[in-house]
XYZ file of C-alpha atoms in Angstrom:
747
model
C -22.036 -30.665 -45.390
C -21.841 -32.460 -48.272
C -19.932 -30.258 -51.552
C -22.593 -30.364 -54.269
C -21.219 -33.317 -57.216
C -19.083 -34.991 -54.371
C -19.733 -38.637 -54.501
C -19.764 -40.115 -51.319
C -17.036 -42.708 -51.275
C -16.500 -46.377 -49.877
C -13.387 -47.136 -48.224
C -12.031 -50.317 -47.749
C -11.302 -49.197 -44.652
C -15.548 -48.910 -43.706
C -16.421 -51.722 -42.740
C -20.947 -52.484 -42.124
C -19.506 -51.846 -38.390
C -17.651 -48.264 -39.180
C -14.865 -49.559 -38.301
C -12.631 -46.936 -39.899
C -8.812 -47.690 -42.136
C -5.679 -46.325 -39.577
C -2.276 -47.572 -40.340
C 1.516 -46.013 -39.827
C 3.114 -44.383 -42.460
C 6.510 -43.631 -41.923
C 8.921 -40.253 -42.674
C 9.804 -41.676 -46.108
C 12.729 -38.767 -46.139
C 13.063 -35.447 -43.760
C 15.387 -31.724 -43.450
C 15.830 -30.342 -40.169
C 16.723 -26.954 -38.734
C 14.189 -24.498 -40.463
C 11.395 -22.929 -38.549
C 9.395 -24.101 -40.800
C 4.846 -23.939 -41.100
C 3.784 -24.218 -44.453
C 4.886 -26.741 -47.545
C 3.933 -26.152 -51.757
C 5.477 -27.798 -54.362
C 6.903 -27.560 -57.870
C 4.676 -29.979 -60.881
C 8.024 -31.257 -62.813
C 8.785 -34.123 -64.681
C 12.403 -34.497 -64.469
C 12.816 -32.855 -61.145
C 10.379 -32.647 -59.319
C 10.461 -29.882 -56.628
C 9.377 -29.402 -52.400
C 8.652 -26.240 -51.273
C 9.131 -24.747 -47.267
C 9.018 -21.560 -45.793
C 11.919 -20.187 -43.542
C 10.551 -17.924 -40.912
C 13.837 -17.522 -39.580
C 14.985 -14.585 -37.934
C 18.637 -14.117 -40.554
C 17.802 -16.805 -42.922
C 13.988 -15.805 -43.201
C 12.168 -17.099 -47.060
C 12.107 -20.201 -48.338
C 13.815 -23.483 -49.026
C 13.906 -25.480 -52.297
C 14.351 -29.264 -52.263
C 14.598 -32.494 -55.190
C 12.159 -34.838 -54.348
C 14.117 -37.172 -55.341
C 16.043 -40.865 -53.265
C 17.153 -41.420 -50.089
C 15.758 -40.463 -47.066
C 16.695 -36.881 -47.287
C 15.536 -33.904 -49.282
C 18.335 -31.928 -50.596
C 18.312 -27.617 -51.267
C 18.379 -26.679 -54.286
C 17.948 -23.090 -53.387
C 17.448 -20.740 -50.083
C 15.695 -17.133 -50.578
C 16.060 -15.019 -47.891
C 12.778 -11.660 -48.634
C 12.752 -11.437 -44.942
C 10.699 -13.948 -42.432
C 8.291 -15.284 -44.084
C 5.238 -18.121 -42.987
C 3.388 -19.119 -46.035
C 4.323 -20.137 -49.627
C 2.556 -21.557 -52.580
C 2.907 -22.368 -56.746
C 1.015 -21.074 -59.386
C 1.549 -22.395 -62.833
C 1.014 -20.566 -66.540
C 1.483 -17.231 -65.352
C 3.277 -15.391 -69.000
C 4.572 -18.717 -69.436
C 6.140 -19.898 -65.975
C 5.547 -21.495 -63.395
C 5.657 -19.526 -60.524
C 5.972 -19.815 -56.178
C 4.383 -17.341 -54.506
C 5.759 -15.732 -51.191
C 4.740 -13.024 -48.390
C 7.498 -11.763 -46.524
C 6.769 -10.242 -42.490
C 8.357 -7.912 -42.221
C 7.002 -6.360 -45.276
C 4.099 -7.516 -45.878
C 4.530 -8.022 -49.714
C 4.284 -10.752 -52.004
C 7.523 -11.938 -54.203
C 7.379 -13.993 -57.167
C 10.013 -16.585 -57.917
C 10.688 -18.588 -61.124
C 9.610 -21.983 -59.960
C 12.670 -24.113 -61.527
C 15.405 -21.607 -60.752
C 13.134 -19.374 -57.604
C 14.920 -16.274 -58.769
C 12.851 -13.448 -58.185
C 10.534 -12.572 -61.130
C 10.127 -8.182 -60.992
C 9.587 -6.030 -58.163
C 7.654 -7.013 -55.077
C 4.035 -7.026 -55.492
C 1.492 -4.523 -54.301
C 1.955 -4.577 -50.294
C -0.954 -6.115 -47.810
C -0.956 -5.024 -44.858
C -1.782 -7.985 -41.933
C -0.491 -10.592 -40.127
C -1.177 -13.793 -42.802
C -1.888 -17.106 -41.737
C -2.645 -18.737 -44.374
C -2.139 -18.772 -48.501
C -3.782 -20.976 -51.207
C -3.899 -20.738 -55.088
C -6.941 -21.774 -57.541
C -6.796 -22.108 -61.051
C -10.630 -21.052 -62.772
C -11.172 -24.582 -64.617
C -13.970 -23.168 -66.713
C -12.061 -19.108 -67.459
C -8.212 -20.307 -66.796
C -7.700 -17.397 -64.483
C -5.641 -17.765 -61.447
C -6.196 -16.432 -58.074
C -5.192 -15.966 -54.437
C -6.723 -17.452 -51.432
C -5.029 -14.749 -48.806
C -6.367 -15.090 -45.145
C -5.467 -13.575 -42.482
C -6.651 -12.296 -38.553
C -10.385 -13.569 -39.071
C -10.237 -12.331 -42.718
C -9.326 -13.574 -46.112
C -8.789 -11.620 -48.971
C -9.198 -12.930 -52.643
C -6.516 -11.531 -54.910
C -6.375 -11.920 -58.714
C -2.997 -12.569 -60.464
C -2.524 -12.158 -64.337
C 0.035 -10.843 -66.755
C -0.348 -7.241 -68.145
C 1.473 -4.934 -70.029
C 4.458 -7.858 -70.024
C 4.568 -7.627 -66.402
C 2.554 -10.101 -63.697
C 0.008 -7.547 -61.605
C -2.005 -8.781 -58.507
C -5.401 -6.920 -58.137
C -7.408 -7.894 -55.383
C -11.317 -8.589 -55.771
C -12.687 -8.360 -52.327
C -11.737 -8.538 -48.816
C -14.767 -10.249 -46.570
C -14.801 -11.798 -42.820
C -14.134 -15.468 -41.361
C -15.626 -16.491 -38.803
C -11.876 -18.197 -37.234
C -8.212 -17.195 -38.151
C -7.319 -19.677 -40.417
C -3.364 -21.374 -40.087
C -3.945 -23.783 -43.371
C -6.229 -23.642 -46.503
C -6.713 -25.773 -49.299
C -9.069 -25.845 -52.489
C -10.739 -28.462 -54.505
C -10.578 -27.923 -58.395
C -13.176 -30.225 -58.515
C -15.446 -28.800 -56.817
C -14.587 -24.564 -57.004
C -14.837 -25.377 -53.078
C -12.209 -23.560 -50.331
C -11.359 -25.113 -47.602
C -9.394 -23.920 -44.120
C -9.799 -24.544 -40.690
C -7.537 -23.108 -37.678
C -5.299 -24.659 -35.466
C -6.611 -24.362 -32.058
C -10.608 -25.841 -34.054
C -11.296 -28.593 -34.885
C -13.614 -27.373 -37.645
C -13.495 -27.156 -41.174
C -14.997 -24.567 -42.825
C -16.046 -23.711 -46.280
C -16.795 -21.562 -48.822
C -17.493 -21.201 -53.239
C -14.341 -20.784 -55.511
C -16.457 -18.546 -57.820
C -14.994 -15.108 -59.762
C -18.002 -12.926 -58.617
C -17.328 -10.141 -55.979
C -20.061 -11.108 -53.895
C -19.262 -12.490 -50.361
C -19.401 -16.156 -50.416
C -21.212 -17.948 -47.812
C -19.373 -19.104 -45.301
C -20.957 -22.694 -44.102
C -19.190 -25.902 -41.822
C -17.872 -28.621 -43.857
C -16.744 -30.894 -40.970
C -15.409 -31.436 -37.396
C -12.338 -33.244 -37.107
C -11.538 -35.768 -34.175
C -9.058 -32.705 -32.887
C -8.036 -29.273 -33.549
C -6.610 -29.117 -37.344
C -3.025 -28.286 -38.214
C -3.127 -28.721 -42.153
C -5.748 -29.219 -45.051
C -4.885 -30.991 -48.532
C -7.224 -31.957 -51.247
C -5.915 -34.508 -53.583
C -7.474 -34.150 -56.879
C -9.057 -37.275 -57.732
C -10.716 -39.420 -61.402
C -13.587 -39.042 -60.193
C -13.876 -36.663 -57.072
C -11.693 -35.232 -54.346
C -10.124 -36.407 -51.040
C -9.481 -33.950 -48.331
C -6.616 -34.765 -46.029
C -6.314 -33.280 -42.467
C -3.377 -33.136 -40.341
C -4.096 -33.303 -36.449
C -0.918 -33.556 -34.749
C 0.251 -36.537 -36.220
C -2.537 -38.263 -37.933
C -3.346 -37.237 -41.360
C -6.907 -38.178 -41.804
C -8.296 -39.008 -45.860
C -12.315 -37.780 -46.005
C -14.734 -37.765 -49.391
C -16.642 -35.164 -49.690
C -19.619 -35.881 -47.891
C -16.942 -35.210 -44.380
C -16.941 -39.137 -44.592
C -13.640 -40.676 -42.427
C -11.745 -42.885 -45.119
C -8.820 -43.863 -42.720
C -6.416 -41.687 -40.883
C -1.976 -42.640 -40.877
C 0.196 -41.663 -37.960
C 2.680 -40.125 -38.415
C 6.251 -42.482 -37.226
C 10.466 -42.144 -37.282
C 10.340 -40.497 -34.070
C 9.228 -39.545 -30.924
C 6.610 -36.356 -30.135
C 5.995 -35.622 -34.480
C 3.663 -32.793 -34.581
C 3.095 -31.797 -38.198
C 1.230 -29.257 -40.585
C 1.555 -26.741 -43.635
C -0.077 -29.481 -45.846
C 0.689 -29.994 -49.529
C 0.667 -32.939 -52.042
C 2.527 -34.093 -55.207
C 0.077 -36.662 -56.562
C 2.658 -37.038 -59.851
C 4.159 -39.872 -60.085
C 8.418 -39.332 -59.468
C 10.923 -42.211 -59.742
C 11.168 -42.539 -56.349
C 7.497 -42.418 -55.298
C 5.180 -43.890 -57.999
C 2.084 -42.879 -56.421
C 3.432 -39.224 -55.563
C 3.714 -37.836 -52.301
C 2.964 -35.981 -48.677
C 4.826 -33.357 -47.545
C 4.549 -31.303 -44.550
C 6.156 -28.809 -41.878
C 7.330 -31.578 -39.020
C 8.253 -30.808 -35.953
C 9.434 -33.559 -33.368
C 12.545 -34.451 -31.049
C 15.148 -35.009 -33.580
C 14.128 -31.199 -34.779
C 11.972 -29.590 -36.944
C 12.013 -28.615 -40.577
C 10.251 -30.152 -43.183
C 9.318 -34.602 -43.948
C 7.836 -35.923 -46.588
C 5.639 -39.830 -47.022
C 4.116 -41.788 -49.886
C 1.374 -41.815 -50.788
C 1.448 -45.627 -52.087
C 0.419 -46.531 -48.261
C -2.146 -43.982 -47.894
C -3.564 -45.490 -51.352
C -3.432 -48.977 -50.200
C -4.351 -49.121 -47.160
C -7.407 -47.219 -48.316
C -8.138 -48.844 -51.336
C -8.168 -45.504 -53.253
C -7.461 -44.531 -56.964
C -4.100 -42.861 -57.336
C -4.904 -39.609 -60.252
C -1.112 -39.091 -61.450
C -2.205 -38.637 -64.390
C -3.383 -34.912 -62.495
C -2.146 -31.719 -64.695
C -1.779 -28.327 -62.275
C -1.169 -26.346 -65.952
C -4.687 -27.377 -67.848
C -6.606 -24.772 -68.845
C -10.379 -25.646 -70.488
C -10.148 -25.578 -73.659
C -12.994 -23.232 -74.462
C -12.081 -20.372 -72.061
C -15.018 -18.246 -70.368
C -14.242 -14.969 -70.703
C -14.741 -13.910 -67.013
C -12.803 -10.193 -66.855
C -13.502 -8.139 -70.177
C -12.758 -5.578 -71.884
C -16.191 -3.621 -71.215
C -15.227 -3.390 -67.736
C -11.797 -2.256 -68.054
C -10.176 -5.438 -67.208
C -11.372 -4.033 -63.336
C -13.644 -6.227 -63.006
C -16.483 -9.344 -63.895
C -18.658 -9.263 -66.568
C -21.732 -10.392 -65.157
C -24.672 -11.416 -67.321
C -27.615 -8.808 -66.466
C -31.365 -10.093 -65.922
C -34.088 -8.024 -66.986
C -32.275 -5.739 -69.112
C -31.669 -5.215 -72.785
C -28.297 -5.597 -72.034
C -25.949 -8.658 -72.290
C -23.663 -7.691 -69.015
C -23.005 -5.230 -66.204
C -19.505 -5.218 -64.606
C -18.802 -6.044 -60.861
C -16.026 -4.041 -60.223
C -12.748 -5.598 -58.170
C -11.974 -3.502 -55.273
C -10.631 0.155 -55.204
C -12.857 0.150 -59.226
C -16.131 2.205 -59.894
C -18.081 3.425 -62.426
C -20.526 1.765 -65.314
C -17.020 -0.256 -66.677
C -14.886 0.173 -63.856
C -12.860 2.527 -65.294
C -12.496 4.704 -62.746
C -10.725 3.678 -59.140
C -11.347 5.371 -55.236
C -9.038 4.210 -52.122
C -10.042 3.196 -48.275
C -11.206 6.268 -46.460
C -10.261 8.307 -49.060
C -6.400 7.995 -47.826
C -7.570 9.576 -44.313
C -7.121 12.503 -45.530
C -3.340 12.246 -45.500
C -2.680 11.416 -48.652
C -3.507 11.624 -52.848
C -5.486 8.217 -54.302
C -2.900 7.228 -57.233
C -4.723 4.033 -58.142
C -7.385 1.896 -56.583
C -6.374 1.229 -52.825
C -3.309 2.485 -53.275
C -2.292 6.009 -51.900
C 0.737 9.151 -51.717
C 0.157 9.456 -48.504
C 1.482 13.010 -47.359
C 4.851 13.245 -45.692
C 4.861 12.342 -41.711
C 1.804 9.223 -42.231
C 1.627 5.837 -43.751
C 0.322 3.145 -42.438
C -3.115 1.226 -43.613
C -4.097 3.825 -46.331
C -2.139 6.940 -44.801
C -4.425 6.141 -41.267
C -1.246 6.074 -39.294
C 0.902 8.829 -37.981
C 4.647 7.912 -38.691
C 7.798 8.252 -36.785
C 11.419 7.279 -36.994
C 12.676 5.140 -33.686
C 15.647 7.158 -32.404
C 17.733 4.204 -31.129
C 17.769 0.220 -30.954
C 19.071 -1.955 -28.618
C 21.797 -3.995 -29.484
C 20.300 -7.529 -30.753
C 20.326 -10.073 -27.516
C 18.495 -13.546 -28.139
C 16.117 -14.760 -30.393
C 12.344 -14.114 -29.834
C 11.986 -11.173 -27.649
C 8.485 -9.962 -26.870
C 8.404 -7.458 -24.085
C 9.973 -4.393 -22.321
C 9.885 -2.264 -19.257
C 11.380 0.758 -18.425
C 13.138 0.873 -14.663
C 13.371 4.992 -13.620
C 16.441 5.191 -11.684
C 15.922 7.089 -8.392
C 19.306 8.231 -8.275
C 19.398 10.157 -11.684
C 17.547 9.463 -13.997
C 19.931 9.897 -17.310
C 20.816 6.104 -15.276
C 16.962 4.319 -16.345
C 17.206 1.109 -17.831
C 15.500 -0.351 -20.385
C 14.702 -4.490 -19.538
C 13.404 -6.959 -22.192
C 12.668 -10.626 -22.275
C 13.922 -13.257 -24.048
C 10.977 -16.183 -24.196
C 12.170 -18.757 -26.857
C 14.298 -22.220 -25.796
C 17.336 -20.087 -27.327
C 19.152 -17.557 -25.035
C 15.989 -17.351 -22.746
C 16.043 -14.748 -19.741
C 16.041 -11.119 -18.973
C 18.335 -8.386 -20.798
C 18.409 -5.152 -19.399
C 19.848 -2.318 -21.617
C 20.901 1.629 -21.251
C 18.670 4.819 -22.833
C 21.885 4.072 -25.486
C 20.427 0.300 -26.067
C 23.513 -0.920 -24.967
C 23.652 -4.237 -23.519
C 23.917 -3.822 -19.736
C 22.999 -7.558 -18.793
C 21.875 -10.730 -19.813
C 20.101 -12.564 -16.894
C 19.178 -16.266 -17.478
C 14.923 -17.051 -16.346
C 12.626 -19.528 -17.990
C 11.394 -18.280 -20.707
C 9.915 -15.284 -19.699
C 6.928 -13.622 -22.030
C 5.824 -10.185 -20.515
C 8.112 -7.939 -17.531
C 6.875 -5.910 -15.227
C 8.891 -3.059 -12.978
C 7.755 -3.034 -9.179
C 8.774 0.306 -7.523
C 9.384 0.352 -3.293
C 8.683 -3.171 -2.630
C 9.064 -3.421 1.097
C 11.734 -6.651 1.775
C 11.899 -6.458 5.891
C 12.970 -2.958 7.100
C 14.125 -2.141 3.606
C 12.418 -0.760 0.051
C 13.299 -2.152 -2.790
C 12.344 -2.642 -6.915
C 11.715 -5.856 -8.461
C 11.817 -6.928 -11.918
C 8.199 -9.446 -12.480
C 7.818 -11.644 -15.503
C 5.406 -14.687 -15.842
C 8.168 -17.943 -16.948
C 6.940 -20.355 -19.452
C 9.303 -22.484 -18.943
C 8.015 -23.912 -15.992
C 4.904 -21.985 -15.525
C 6.348 -19.963 -12.088
C 6.238 -16.801 -11.262
C 9.159 -15.228 -11.300
C 10.876 -11.408 -9.628
C 14.492 -9.788 -9.322
C 15.750 -7.711 -6.926
C 16.757 -4.549 -9.327
C 19.660 -3.345 -8.136
C 20.875 0.469 -7.710
C 22.279 0.836 -10.755
C 19.803 -1.607 -12.287
C 21.129 -4.593 -12.783
C 18.951 -7.136 -11.420
C 19.809 -10.258 -9.306
C 17.998 -13.040 -7.818
C 16.446 -12.959 -4.507
C 15.251 -15.638 -2.132
C 11.648 -16.709 -3.357
C 12.301 -15.072 -6.652
C 9.882 -18.543 -8.363
C 6.283 -18.717 -6.970
C 4.283 -21.113 -8.389
C 0.255 -20.732 -10.214
C -1.428 -23.945 -9.929
C -1.935 -27.187 -11.357
C -2.163 -28.093 -15.549
C -1.757 -23.781 -15.294
C 0.329 -22.921 -18.639
C 1.284 -19.278 -17.843
C 1.379 -16.479 -20.990
C 1.110 -12.634 -20.392
C 1.507 -10.459 -16.555
C 1.386 -7.559 -14.320
C 1.894 -5.931 -11.681
C -0.349 -4.161 -9.401
C -0.302 -1.909 -6.115
C -3.824 -1.525 -4.008
C -3.702 2.393 -3.083
C -6.254 1.711 -0.797
C -4.457 -1.695 1.239
C -1.574 -1.230 0.242
C -0.751 -4.639 -1.140
C 1.031 -5.987 -3.982
C -0.340 -7.799 -6.469
C 0.907 -9.848 -9.685
C -1.334 -10.950 -12.572
C -0.667 -13.433 -14.967
C -2.735 -15.018 -17.461
C -2.592 -18.034 -20.027
C -4.145 -18.636 -23.349
C -6.687 -19.952 -22.731
C -8.017 -16.307 -20.959
C -7.543 -17.308 -17.513
C -6.331 -14.578 -15.091
C -5.100 -15.643 -11.775
C -4.691 -12.730 -9.654
C -1.659 -13.380 -6.686
C -0.801 -11.388 -3.508
C 2.786 -10.870 -2.903
C 4.274 -10.149 0.010
C 7.537 -10.741 2.408
C 7.814 -13.893 4.561
C 9.558 -12.288 7.422
C 10.936 -15.548 9.041
C 12.041 -17.095 6.342
C 13.519 -13.575 4.418
C 11.536 -14.219 1.234
C 8.811 -13.199 -1.526
C 5.651 -15.805 -1.324
C 2.315 -15.230 -2.942
C -1.154 -16.212 -2.325
C -4.135 -16.704 -4.630
C -6.318 -13.928 -4.219
C -9.012 -14.763 -7.835
C -9.035 -16.181 -10.947
C -11.861 -15.192 -13.747
C -11.984 -14.565 -17.608
C -10.100 -12.204 -19.444
C -12.740 -10.280 -22.065
C -14.571 -12.525 -23.513
C -12.460 -16.538 -23.528
C -10.411 -15.151 -26.776
C -6.486 -15.451 -25.776
C -4.876 -13.116 -23.996
C -1.401 -11.778 -23.117
C -0.602 -8.170 -22.815
C -2.129 -6.088 -19.647
C -1.339 -3.128 -17.380
C -2.468 -1.853 -14.142
C -4.029 1.632 -13.317
C -3.346 2.293 -9.441
C -4.710 5.246 -9.315
C -7.605 4.125 -10.870
C -7.847 0.940 -8.982
C -7.637 -0.695 -12.588
C -6.190 -3.362 -15.289
C -6.445 -2.859 -18.452
C -5.876 -5.966 -20.295
C -5.616 -7.061 -23.709
C -7.945 -9.645 -25.784
C -6.197 -10.606 -29.328
C -8.503 -11.521 -31.700
C -10.331 -8.654 -30.323
C -10.408 -5.986 -27.713
C -9.206 -4.538 -25.453
C -11.354 -4.167 -21.880
C -10.918 -2.512 -18.084
C -11.662 -4.239 -14.566
C -11.212 -3.521 -11.303
C -7.801 -4.506 -9.820
C -8.695 -5.191 -6.060
C -9.204 -8.885 -5.413
C -13.233 -8.557 -4.835
C -13.756 -6.175 -8.225
C -16.556 -7.787 -10.048
C -15.074 -9.344 -13.064
C -18.273 -10.048 -14.595
C -18.866 -7.086 -16.800
C -15.640 -5.525 -17.899
C -15.894 -1.898 -19.718
C -15.279 -2.241 -23.546
C -12.218 0.011 -24.262
C -12.215 -0.675 -27.964
C -12.780 -3.296 -30.407
C -10.977 -4.533 -33.809
C -13.168 -3.386 -36.128
C -14.014 -0.480 -35.160
C -11.945 2.073 -37.215
C -8.895 2.136 -35.033
C -8.499 -1.280 -33.416
C -6.847 -4.630 -35.380
C -5.624 -7.508 -34.306
C -4.049 -8.665 -32.636
C -4.285 -6.566 -29.667
C -0.400 -7.370 -28.108
C 1.131 -5.175 -25.703
C -0.750 -2.413 -23.347
C 1.172 0.275 -21.469
C 0.298 3.571 -19.386
C 1.956 7.169 -19.636
C 0.857 8.559 -16.113
C -0.078 11.463 -15.097
C 0.043 13.874 -11.717
C -3.511 13.391 -11.141
C -5.714 10.134 -12.205
C -6.964 11.676 -15.553
C -4.045 12.633 -16.967
C -2.289 10.312 -19.112
C -2.721 7.590 -21.845
C -3.030 4.294 -22.515
C -1.053 2.769 -25.793
C -1.832 -0.398 -27.199
C 0.645 -2.335 -29.675
C -1.285 -3.852 -33.300
C 1.111 -6.634 -34.427
C -0.932 -7.572 -37.610
C 0.082 -3.822 -38.997
C 2.692 -3.197 -37.102
C 0.964 0.423 -35.216
C 0.368 1.732 -31.753
C -3.228 2.886 -31.086
C -2.970 6.275 -28.176
C -6.376 6.415 -25.829
C -6.708 8.887 -23.064
C -6.818 7.235 -19.934
C -9.941 8.715 -18.339
C -13.272 7.226 -18.986
C -13.886 6.343 -22.086
C -11.096 6.210 -23.387
C -11.284 8.075 -26.163
C -9.560 7.584 -29.030
C -6.500 9.843 -30.004
C -4.340 8.752 -32.672
C -2.185 5.347 -34.619
C 1.232 5.988 -35.311
C 4.063 3.410 -36.982
C 7.079 3.612 -37.080
C 9.501 3.815 -40.455
C 13.257 3.555 -41.543
C 15.567 6.088 -39.845
C 17.705 5.869 -42.691
C 20.130 8.677 -40.365
C 20.981 6.089 -37.591
C 20.599 2.869 -39.388
C 17.456 1.852 -37.761
C 15.017 -0.734 -39.242
C 11.307 0.402 -38.404
C 9.340 -2.427 -36.404
C 7.669 -5.239 -37.770
C 5.781 -7.710 -36.048
C 5.817 -5.315 -32.901
C 4.413 -7.269 -29.734
C 5.197 -5.704 -26.206
C 6.167 -2.245 -25.521
C 6.591 0.560 -22.142
C 6.274 4.031 -21.880
C 7.256 6.540 -19.381
C 6.832 10.384 -19.344
C 9.109 10.904 -17.212
C 12.458 12.741 -18.236
C 14.922 10.995 -18.838
C 17.728 13.584 -19.456
C 18.664 14.777 -22.895
C 18.069 11.724 -25.636
C 14.771 11.889 -23.956
C 13.318 15.137 -21.946
C 9.456 14.566 -23.016
C 9.791 11.295 -22.054
C 10.250 6.876 -23.086
C 8.497 4.350 -25.672
C 9.615 1.447 -26.303
C 8.560 -1.495 -28.888
C 9.442 -4.864 -29.547
C 10.410 -5.481 -32.960
C 9.728 -9.003 -34.301
C 12.532 -8.931 -37.276
C 16.262 -6.776 -36.460
C 16.867 -5.700 -40.596
C 20.311 -4.471 -40.685
C 21.042 -1.495 -42.431
C 22.418 -1.918 -46.209
C 20.873 -5.652 -46.551
C 20.163 -8.866 -44.009
C 18.712 -9.441 -40.615
C 20.513 -10.035 -37.207
C 19.662 -12.996 -35.038
C 19.130 -11.553 -32.847
C 15.685 -9.605 -31.522
C 15.708 -6.173 -31.124
C 13.719 -3.024 -29.130
C 13.359 0.525 -30.395
C 12.853 3.788 -28.582
C 11.571 6.447 -29.445
C 10.321 9.882 -28.050
C 7.656 11.010 -26.747
C 7.802 13.912 -28.017
C 7.365 12.435 -31.632
C 4.038 10.735 -31.044
C 2.044 13.458 -28.838
C 1.015 17.071 -30.343
C 2.698 19.899 -27.415
C -1.026 20.179 -26.039
C -1.505 16.627 -25.260
C 2.641 16.683 -23.916
C 0.706 19.497 -21.750
C -1.045 17.094 -19.696
C 1.799 15.194 -18.920
C 4.635 15.295 -16.242
C 8.170 15.775 -16.726
C 9.155 14.696 -13.311
C 6.473 11.767 -12.286
C 7.939 9.906 -10.531
C 6.586 6.580 -9.760
C 8.568 6.511 -6.073
C 6.014 9.357 -5.213
């Protein structure tokens, strides 16, 4: 796509033979030890600043560094509002330059003084979701400041403005986009927003406009490989577009002609993302710098490279005079008092009136003087401002649509990156049942075992296990044993452990089984056929390919063995992970993260070409990512409930087990201040049983993953935790009556 007004540029490296310049670009300065994703810069003549996010559990927030001399970056400040993926900068709001962040644990925008890194005012409006890219745009016609926030196939446009002596944020509109954007950039000269996804080579665009009309999204161009970062250099006559692809940064013109590429050097295994550009002069970098989050053999952190090498090699014109604070000499008024400053004043054609009001999201009426709330606060709250609900007791989440419950216990902090739990029911004493959890990170990978108070009983090393399931009464020779099954991502194997009578784990012969060549495991679940009595193991990859293995005991070798029975594509081909089997009905229920919840036949000879769609993102109840899936079983094949975790909103849907799987409700968690247990954020795996597990959980237990384990008072634990919820707090008495506290998986 050619952006109107972009002149085609001819680069030095583009010859008549079509040869494009390529060269090496050294990492000029670097700092490691951070979980990095995104970068931004602060233009300052005396002290230019590099801003980088921090996605760490305990250190989450952002860092500022001086862009100075030497090969390292000197830290200026470190702020810890919580695990943070996104940062950007804006200029001239109430005379201040600001750093803008949105923390994952609470989804709140926060503003910081760009010079001091001190927070300004209270956090702004909560924007619940799993957000993946953030860009700022200052209109060159009105001088107004806007933000574009990208998430699960949606984007939100905001207005950031001074109001009544403080700084506020107003939602302009929300609209759908074709991918989950992981990077974005804005051409100021041509009012164009660019965005891309890190698993897609396509770059998309739409106009940056002061309007509530849904923008027209088009394909801007296709890079050579998946796009991991985008940035725009504001030229004197045209803008240059920088695109990161693993260890390469390519420069394009407005017609998406490739002007040349630079390969980063300085270490092995370099991968970069989250580009930023500082194009003013500095003492060490007279042509400016390009910034990025970097991962390589040396570690993970932030780096920058000089733009001088880039512009010299490609014979491009530098523009160090660029000033992001520049505002129009005669600003065009787009937001007016006649619309109560709650909408755009737009020309009204074929009318005696001079304009009409185009109201921001949540404002209504001819002059945008009134407000409303989405879904009327679900009937569980009072609309107190534009799309802001004051929820009734017991309700919360998105516009009061979710039932809220308090966790009653949590596991001891364990590992760095948890994912999925399973509940093992003791055959001796139900109060001695255990919760088994996974740690999939490279630091402390393995399985943890906890009692029903959350106390850690055991940890056992495993090769980055992701999901975990319990298999009961597996025939191993002349005895029946219980097994814990998980897919191990480090070596792409199927990992199995024997469960002792006290619920602890131990290794077992044949406990590591191969999958297939070039297959990268992700999620998993287990299924035993009621027809044949055979035990099966499902495993999936992010590519949506499912493999189904038969698991059996080889009496000769006295070890576990597997045989591949079939493979199929899960869902519509999007990334999959969570799954659970319904043995009584012969089903396997799978989550396709960006799209839906599906049901398949679980027998190896079942037709996988026509799955049953249980729920779909956008149906009014379902939100991406569809993550963990569990089954609360009743006494008959039609009794029970399917529970599904939704990572983007940290909430859980409840559906009937019986087809057609009627939606019942959504619940989320809130802080249990009495017990010092925080609410769940960025949730992943889930497990549940209806069995009475003693006085603590007489009606059953739900266990959910919590990504950020916030400590009582303040601070965040380095270790992950899982929250325990009473099933009675979720289901009404009528629904509980459909279950049995005596349910036993061994019957």
